[in-house]
Short mmCIF file of C-alpha atoms in Angstrom, two decimals:
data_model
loop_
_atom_site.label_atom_id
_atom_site.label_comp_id
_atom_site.label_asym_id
_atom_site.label_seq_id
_atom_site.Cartn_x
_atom_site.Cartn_y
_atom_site.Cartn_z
CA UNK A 218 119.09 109.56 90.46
CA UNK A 219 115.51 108.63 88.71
CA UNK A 220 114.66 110.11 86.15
CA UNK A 221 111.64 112.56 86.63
CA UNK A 222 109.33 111.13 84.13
CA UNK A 223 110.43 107.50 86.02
CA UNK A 224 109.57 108.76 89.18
CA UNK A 225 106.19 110.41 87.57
CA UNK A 226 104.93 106.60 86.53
CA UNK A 227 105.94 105.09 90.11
CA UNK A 228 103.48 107.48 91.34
CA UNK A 229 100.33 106.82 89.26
CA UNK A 230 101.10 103.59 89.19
CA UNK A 231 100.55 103.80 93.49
CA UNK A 232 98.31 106.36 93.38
CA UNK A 233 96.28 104.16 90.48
CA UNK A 234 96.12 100.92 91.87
CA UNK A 235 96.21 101.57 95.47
CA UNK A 236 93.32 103.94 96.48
CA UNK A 237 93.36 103.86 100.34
CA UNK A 238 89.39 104.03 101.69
CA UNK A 239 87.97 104.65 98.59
CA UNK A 240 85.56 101.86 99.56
CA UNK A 241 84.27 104.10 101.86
CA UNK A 242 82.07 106.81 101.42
CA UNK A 243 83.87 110.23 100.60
CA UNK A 244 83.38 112.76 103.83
CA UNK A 245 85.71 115.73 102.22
CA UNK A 246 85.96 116.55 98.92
CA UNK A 247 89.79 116.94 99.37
CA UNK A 248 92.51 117.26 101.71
CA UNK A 249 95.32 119.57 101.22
CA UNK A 250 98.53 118.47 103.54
CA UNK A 251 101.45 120.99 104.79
CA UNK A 252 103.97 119.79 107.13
CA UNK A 253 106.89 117.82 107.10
CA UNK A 254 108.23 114.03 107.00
CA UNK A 255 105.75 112.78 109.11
CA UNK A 256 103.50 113.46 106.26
CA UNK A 257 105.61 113.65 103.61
CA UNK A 258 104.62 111.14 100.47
CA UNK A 259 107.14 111.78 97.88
CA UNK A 260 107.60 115.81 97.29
CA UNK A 261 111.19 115.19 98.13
CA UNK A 262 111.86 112.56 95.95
CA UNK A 263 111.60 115.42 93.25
CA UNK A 264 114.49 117.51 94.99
CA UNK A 265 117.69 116.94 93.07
CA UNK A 266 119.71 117.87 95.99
CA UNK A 267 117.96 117.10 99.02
CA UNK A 268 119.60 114.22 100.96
CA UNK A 269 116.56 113.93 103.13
CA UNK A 270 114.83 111.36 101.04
CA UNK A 271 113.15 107.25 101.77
CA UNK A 272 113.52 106.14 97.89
CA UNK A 273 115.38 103.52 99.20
CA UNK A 274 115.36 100.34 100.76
CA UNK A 275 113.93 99.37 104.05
CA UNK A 276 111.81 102.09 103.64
CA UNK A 277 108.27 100.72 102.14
CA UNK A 278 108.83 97.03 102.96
CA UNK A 279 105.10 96.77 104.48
CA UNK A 280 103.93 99.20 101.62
CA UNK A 281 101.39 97.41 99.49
CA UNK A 282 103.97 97.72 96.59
CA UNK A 283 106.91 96.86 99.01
CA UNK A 284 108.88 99.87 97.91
CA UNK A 285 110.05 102.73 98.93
CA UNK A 286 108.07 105.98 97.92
CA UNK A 287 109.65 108.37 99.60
CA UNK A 288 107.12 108.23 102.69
CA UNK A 289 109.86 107.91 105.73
CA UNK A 290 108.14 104.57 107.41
CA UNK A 291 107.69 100.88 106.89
CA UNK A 292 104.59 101.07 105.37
CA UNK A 293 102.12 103.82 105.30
CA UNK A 294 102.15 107.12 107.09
CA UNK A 295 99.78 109.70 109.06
CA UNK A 296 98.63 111.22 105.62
CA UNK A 297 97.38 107.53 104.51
CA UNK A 298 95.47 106.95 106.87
CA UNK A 299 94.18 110.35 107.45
CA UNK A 300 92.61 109.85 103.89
CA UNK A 301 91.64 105.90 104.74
CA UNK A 302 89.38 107.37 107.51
CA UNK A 303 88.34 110.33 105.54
CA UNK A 304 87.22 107.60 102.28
CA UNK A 305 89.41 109.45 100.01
CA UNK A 306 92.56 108.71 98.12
CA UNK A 307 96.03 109.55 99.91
CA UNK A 308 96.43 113.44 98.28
CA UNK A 309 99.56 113.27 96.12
CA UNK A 310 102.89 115.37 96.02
CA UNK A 311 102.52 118.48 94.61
CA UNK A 312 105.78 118.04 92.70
CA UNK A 313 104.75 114.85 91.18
CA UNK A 314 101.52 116.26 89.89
CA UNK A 315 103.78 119.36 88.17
CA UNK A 316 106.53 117.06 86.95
CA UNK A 317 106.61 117.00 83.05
CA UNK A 318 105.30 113.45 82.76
CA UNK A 319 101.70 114.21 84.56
CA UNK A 320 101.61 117.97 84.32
CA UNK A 321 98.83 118.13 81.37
CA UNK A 322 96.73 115.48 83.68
CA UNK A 323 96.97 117.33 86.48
CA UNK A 324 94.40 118.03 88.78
CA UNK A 325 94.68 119.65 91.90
CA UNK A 326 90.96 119.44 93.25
CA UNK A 327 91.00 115.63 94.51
CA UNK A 328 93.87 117.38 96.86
CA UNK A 329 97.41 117.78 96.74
CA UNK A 330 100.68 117.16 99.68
CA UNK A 331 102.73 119.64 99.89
CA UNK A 332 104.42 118.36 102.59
CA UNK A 333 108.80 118.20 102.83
CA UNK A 334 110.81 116.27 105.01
CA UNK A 335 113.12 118.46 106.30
CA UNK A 336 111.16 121.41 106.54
CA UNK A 337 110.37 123.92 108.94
CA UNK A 338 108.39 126.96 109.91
CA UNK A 339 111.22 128.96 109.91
CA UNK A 340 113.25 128.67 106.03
CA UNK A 341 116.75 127.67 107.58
CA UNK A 342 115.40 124.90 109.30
CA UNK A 343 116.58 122.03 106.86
CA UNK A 344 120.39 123.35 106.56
CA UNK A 345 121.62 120.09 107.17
CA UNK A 346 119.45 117.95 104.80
CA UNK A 347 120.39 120.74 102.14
CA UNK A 348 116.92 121.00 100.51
CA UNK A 349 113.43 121.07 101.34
CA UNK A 350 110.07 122.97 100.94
CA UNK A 351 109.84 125.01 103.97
CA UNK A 352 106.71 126.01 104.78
CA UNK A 353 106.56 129.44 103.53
CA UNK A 354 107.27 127.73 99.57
CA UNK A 355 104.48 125.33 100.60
CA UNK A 356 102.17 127.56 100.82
CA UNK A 357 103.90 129.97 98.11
CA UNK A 358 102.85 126.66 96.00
CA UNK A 359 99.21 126.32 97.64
CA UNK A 360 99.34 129.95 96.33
CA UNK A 361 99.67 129.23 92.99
CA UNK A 362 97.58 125.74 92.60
CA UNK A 363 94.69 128.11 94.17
CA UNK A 364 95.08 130.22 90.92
CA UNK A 365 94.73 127.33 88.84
CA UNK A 366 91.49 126.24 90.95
CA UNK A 367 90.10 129.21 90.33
CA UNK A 368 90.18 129.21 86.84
CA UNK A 369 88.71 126.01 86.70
CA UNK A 370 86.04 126.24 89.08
CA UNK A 371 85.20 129.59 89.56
CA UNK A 372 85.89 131.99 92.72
CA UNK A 373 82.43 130.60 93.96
CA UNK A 374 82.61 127.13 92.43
CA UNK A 375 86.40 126.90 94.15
CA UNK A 376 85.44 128.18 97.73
CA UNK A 377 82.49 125.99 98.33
CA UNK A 378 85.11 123.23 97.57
CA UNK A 379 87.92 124.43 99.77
CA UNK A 380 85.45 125.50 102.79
CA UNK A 381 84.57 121.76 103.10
CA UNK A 382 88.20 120.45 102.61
CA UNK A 383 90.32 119.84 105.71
CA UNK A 384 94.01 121.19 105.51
CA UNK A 385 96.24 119.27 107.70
CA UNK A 386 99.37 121.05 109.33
CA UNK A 387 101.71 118.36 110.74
CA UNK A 388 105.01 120.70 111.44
CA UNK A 389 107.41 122.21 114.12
CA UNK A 390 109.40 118.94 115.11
CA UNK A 391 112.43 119.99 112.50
CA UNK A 392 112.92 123.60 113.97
CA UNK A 393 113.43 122.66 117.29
CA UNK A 394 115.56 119.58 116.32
CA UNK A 395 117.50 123.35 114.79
CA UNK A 396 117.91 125.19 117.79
CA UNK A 397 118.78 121.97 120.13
CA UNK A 398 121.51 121.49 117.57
CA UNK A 399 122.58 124.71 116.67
CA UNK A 400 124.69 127.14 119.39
CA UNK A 401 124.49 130.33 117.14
CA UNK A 402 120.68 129.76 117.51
CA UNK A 403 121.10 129.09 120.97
CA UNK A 404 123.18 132.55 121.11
CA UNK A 405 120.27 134.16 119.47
CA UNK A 406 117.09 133.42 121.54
CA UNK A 407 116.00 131.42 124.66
CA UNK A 408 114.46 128.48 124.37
CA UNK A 409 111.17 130.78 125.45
CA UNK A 410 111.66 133.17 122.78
CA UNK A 411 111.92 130.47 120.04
CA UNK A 412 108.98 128.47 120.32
CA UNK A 413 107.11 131.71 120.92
CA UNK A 414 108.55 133.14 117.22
CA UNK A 415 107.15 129.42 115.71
CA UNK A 416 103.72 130.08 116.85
CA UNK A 417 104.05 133.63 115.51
CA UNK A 418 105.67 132.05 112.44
CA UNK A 419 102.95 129.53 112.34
CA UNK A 420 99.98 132.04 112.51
CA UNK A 421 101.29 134.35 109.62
CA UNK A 422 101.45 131.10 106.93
CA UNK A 423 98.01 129.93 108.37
CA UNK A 424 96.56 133.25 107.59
CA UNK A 425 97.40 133.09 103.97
CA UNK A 426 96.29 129.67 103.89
CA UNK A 427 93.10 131.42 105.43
CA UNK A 428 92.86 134.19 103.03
CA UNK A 429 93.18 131.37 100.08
CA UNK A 430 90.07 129.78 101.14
CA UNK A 431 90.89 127.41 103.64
CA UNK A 432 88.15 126.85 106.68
CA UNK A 433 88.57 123.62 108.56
CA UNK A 434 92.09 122.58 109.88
CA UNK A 435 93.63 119.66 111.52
CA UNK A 436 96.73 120.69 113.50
CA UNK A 437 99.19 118.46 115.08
CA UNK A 438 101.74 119.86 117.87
CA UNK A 439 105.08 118.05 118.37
CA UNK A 440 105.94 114.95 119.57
CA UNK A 441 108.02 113.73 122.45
CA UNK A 442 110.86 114.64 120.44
CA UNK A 443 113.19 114.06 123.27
CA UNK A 444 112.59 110.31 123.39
CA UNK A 445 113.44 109.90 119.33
CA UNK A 446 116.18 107.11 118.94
CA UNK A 447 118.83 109.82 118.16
CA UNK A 448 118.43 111.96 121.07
CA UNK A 449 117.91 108.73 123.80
CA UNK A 450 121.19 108.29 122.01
CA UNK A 451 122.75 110.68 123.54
CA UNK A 452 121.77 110.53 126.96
CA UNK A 453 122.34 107.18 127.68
CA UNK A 454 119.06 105.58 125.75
CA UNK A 455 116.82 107.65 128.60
CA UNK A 456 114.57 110.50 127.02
CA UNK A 457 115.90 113.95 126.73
CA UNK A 458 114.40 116.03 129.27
CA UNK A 459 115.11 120.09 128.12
CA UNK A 460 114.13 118.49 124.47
CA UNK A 461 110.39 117.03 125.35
CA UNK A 462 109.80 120.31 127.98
CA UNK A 463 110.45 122.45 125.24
CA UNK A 464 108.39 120.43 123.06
CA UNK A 465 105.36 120.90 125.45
CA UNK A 466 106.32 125.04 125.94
CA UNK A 467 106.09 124.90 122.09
CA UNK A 468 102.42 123.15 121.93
CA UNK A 469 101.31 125.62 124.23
CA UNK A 470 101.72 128.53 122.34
CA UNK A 471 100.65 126.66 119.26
CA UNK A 472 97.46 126.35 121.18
CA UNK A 473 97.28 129.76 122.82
CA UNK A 474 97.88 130.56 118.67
CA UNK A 475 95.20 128.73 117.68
CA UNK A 476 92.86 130.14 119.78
CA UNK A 477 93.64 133.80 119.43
CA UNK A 478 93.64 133.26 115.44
CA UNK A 479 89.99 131.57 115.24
CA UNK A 480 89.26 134.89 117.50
CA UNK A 481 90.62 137.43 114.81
CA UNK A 482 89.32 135.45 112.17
CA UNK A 483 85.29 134.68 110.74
CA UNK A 484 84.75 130.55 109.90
CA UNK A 485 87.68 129.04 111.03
CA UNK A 486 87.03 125.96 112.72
CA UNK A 487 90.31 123.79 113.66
CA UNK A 488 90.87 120.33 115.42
CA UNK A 489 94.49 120.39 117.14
CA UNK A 490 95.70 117.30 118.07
CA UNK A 491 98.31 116.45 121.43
CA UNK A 492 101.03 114.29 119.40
CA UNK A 493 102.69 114.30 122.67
CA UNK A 494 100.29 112.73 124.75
CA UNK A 495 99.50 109.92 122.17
CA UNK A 496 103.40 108.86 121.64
CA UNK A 497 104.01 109.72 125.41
CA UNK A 498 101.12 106.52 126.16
CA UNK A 499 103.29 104.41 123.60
CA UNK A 500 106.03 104.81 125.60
CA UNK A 501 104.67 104.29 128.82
CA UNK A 502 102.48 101.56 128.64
CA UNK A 503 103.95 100.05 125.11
CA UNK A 504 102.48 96.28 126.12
CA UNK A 505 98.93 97.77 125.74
CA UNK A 506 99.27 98.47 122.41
CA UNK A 507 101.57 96.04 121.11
CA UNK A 508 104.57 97.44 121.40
CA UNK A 509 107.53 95.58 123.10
CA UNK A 510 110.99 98.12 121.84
CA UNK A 511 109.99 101.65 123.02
CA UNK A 512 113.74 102.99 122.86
CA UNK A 513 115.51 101.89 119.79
CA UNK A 514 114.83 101.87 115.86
CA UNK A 515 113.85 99.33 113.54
CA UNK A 516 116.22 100.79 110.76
CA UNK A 517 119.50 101.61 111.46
CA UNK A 518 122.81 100.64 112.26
CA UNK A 519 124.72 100.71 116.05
CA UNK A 520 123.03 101.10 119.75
CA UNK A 521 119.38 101.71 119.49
CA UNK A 522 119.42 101.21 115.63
CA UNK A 523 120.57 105.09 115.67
CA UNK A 524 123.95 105.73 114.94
CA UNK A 525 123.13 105.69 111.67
CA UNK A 526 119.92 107.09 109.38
CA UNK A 527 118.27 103.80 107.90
CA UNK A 528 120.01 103.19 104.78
CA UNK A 529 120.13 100.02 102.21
CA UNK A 530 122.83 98.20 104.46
CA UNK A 531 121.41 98.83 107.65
CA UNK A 532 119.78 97.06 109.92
CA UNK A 533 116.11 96.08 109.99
CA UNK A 534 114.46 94.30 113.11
CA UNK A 535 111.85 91.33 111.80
CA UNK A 536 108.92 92.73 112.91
CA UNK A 537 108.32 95.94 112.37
CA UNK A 538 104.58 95.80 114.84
CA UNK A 539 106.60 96.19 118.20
CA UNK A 540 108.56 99.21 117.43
CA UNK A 541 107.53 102.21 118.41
CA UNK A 542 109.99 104.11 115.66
CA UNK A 543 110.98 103.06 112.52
CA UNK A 544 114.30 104.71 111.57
CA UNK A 545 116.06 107.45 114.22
CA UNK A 546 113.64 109.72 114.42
CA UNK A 547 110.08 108.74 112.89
CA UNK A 548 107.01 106.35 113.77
CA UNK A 549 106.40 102.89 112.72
CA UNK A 550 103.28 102.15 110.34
CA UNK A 551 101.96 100.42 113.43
CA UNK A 552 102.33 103.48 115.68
CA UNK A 553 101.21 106.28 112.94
CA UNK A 554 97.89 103.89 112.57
CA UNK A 555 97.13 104.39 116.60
CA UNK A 556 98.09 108.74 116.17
CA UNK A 557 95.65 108.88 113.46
CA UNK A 558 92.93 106.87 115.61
CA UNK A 559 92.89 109.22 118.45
CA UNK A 560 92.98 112.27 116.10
CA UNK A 561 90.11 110.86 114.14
CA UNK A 562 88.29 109.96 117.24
CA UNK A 563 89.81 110.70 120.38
CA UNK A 564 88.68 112.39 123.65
CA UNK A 565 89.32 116.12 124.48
CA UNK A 566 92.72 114.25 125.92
CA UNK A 567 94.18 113.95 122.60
CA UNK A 568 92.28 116.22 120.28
CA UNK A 569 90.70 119.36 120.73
CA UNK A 570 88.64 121.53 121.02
CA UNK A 571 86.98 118.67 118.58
CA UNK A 572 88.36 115.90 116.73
CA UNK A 573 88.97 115.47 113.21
CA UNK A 574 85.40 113.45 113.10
CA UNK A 575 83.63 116.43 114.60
CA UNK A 576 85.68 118.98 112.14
CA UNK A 577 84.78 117.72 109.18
CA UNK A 578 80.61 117.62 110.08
CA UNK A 579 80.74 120.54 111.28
#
């Protein structure tokens, strides 16, 4: 293991030289990112026991440092190029910015990740990566850097700030990869009644992110998690089926959710965005975007690259630009650069009832 203070430097070092869009002119004044290992961008290289971490090789090859920094890709992910189109800097992992190398430099108003691979709306969800920030701590932690805000801006000061900030929720793929694994959970609920207690779930930690100032938010549903590497694994490389309708039971709650809570609530004003129909496209018609492997994994070791997570001595495919997925269960670079397109800009197809463009005018 890295030392902290080690780990601390790698990340100013990135987060110095390598400001993504800040050519551009700033449209937010910060973005504040909850969620998971799509958008995760280091927190969990900070967890001492957490096994679910990309500080290792292939992970980062197409970075601009061509390292790993704990974003689980080959290059960038959603969260970078959510700030690229936005003009500001990627935000940075909370845990970085309180480690004991940068915690008098600190500052939590440019935005901050709190985003864990691993983690879940519901706490258990990460039992078998060991540790993670679920996303009740996330916002436990949004809790507290709002404190600090406050004190440094002023109540006033802080919620003119965080009213014109987006807060991006990318999370929900790890607690149904839970219950499709786990039989007690299975014993426990139906499929129905599950997805129904995430929305529920969902709309109580949105709330508090609510009552701590936050206005505009950019919410992604779930993939196609049925046609991940690891699951097409296991049914003979062909997509899951119960997985991806579940999936699409899920979204619809999340938007029924969504709805019902910008109802109950003054100012809110949300983009969600159809992750489902933008990687279900990929898949169908991969030639049209570029993509020529739609079923296996660039990383990894045994049929489909999938057997195996992507580790040091796996294997990598050369070109990383036709691959749909990157490593068993997450996106190429390539593909999270085409998501983040359509939820910038898309039609009412992909994002809606506005896209993130539209959110952050209004």
């Amino acid at each position: 293991m890295e030392k902290k203070s080690s780990v601390g430097c790698l990340f100013y070092l990135i987060y110095g030289f390598f400001i993504f869009g800040s050519s551009k002119a700033e449209m937010v004044p910060a973005v504040y990112v909850f969620g998971d290992s799509l958008v995760d961008v280091g927190n969990n290289n900070y967890l001492t026991l957490s096994i679910a971490k990309a500080n290792h090789r292939h992970y980062g090859i197409d970075f601009p440092t061509h390292k790993p920094t704990g974003r689980f890709s080959n290059g960038k992910n959603a969260a970078d190029f959510v700030a690229e189109k936005l003009g500001l800097a990627t935000s940075p992992p909370y845990l970085s910015l309180t480690s004991k190398a940068n915690k008098n430099s600190a500052t939590f108003m440019d935005g901050v990740s709190f985003a864990s691979a691993g983690a879940g709306i519901f706490d258990g969800s990460d039992e078998r990566y060991r540790q993670s920030i679920p996303l009740t701590k996330q916002v436990d932690y949004y809790s507290i850097v709002h404190e600090e805000m406050t004190r440094e801006k002023g109540a006033d000061g802080l919620q003119k700030h965080l009213s014109k900030s987006v807060f991006v929720v990318v999370i929900g793929s790890n607690d149904l990869f839970a219950y499709f694994e786990s039989s007690d959970l299975r014993k426990k609920s139906t499929p129905h009644q599950y997805v129904d207690s995430m929305a529920f779930s969902l709309k109580l930690q949105l709330q508090r992110l609510y009552d701590h100032g936050g206005r505009k938010f950019e919410i992604a549903g779930v993939g196609t998690l049925g046609c991940c590497p690891e699951f097409r694994l296991k049914n003979k490389t062909e997509c899951v089926v119960e997985v991806n309708y579940w999936s699409v039971k899920y979204n619809e709650a999340l938007q029924s959710m969504l709805m019902e809570w910008q109802s109950e609530n003054g100012g809110i004003i949300y983009s969600y965005f159809d992750t489902y129909a933008a990687i279900n496209d990929l898949i169908q018609s991969p030639a049209s975007y570029g993509f020529s492997e739609v079923k296996g994994a660039c990383c990894g070791l045994g049929e489909l690259n999938a057997r195996a997570p992507c580790l040091p001595l796996s294997n990598l495919c050369p070109n990383r630009q036709d691959h749909i997925f990157f490593d068993q269960f997450h996106p190429t670079e390539a593909a999270s650069r085409i998501f983040v397109n359509r939820l910038f800009d898309g039609s009412s197809a992909y994002a809606s009832p506005i896209n993130m463009r539209q959110l952050v005018a209004a």
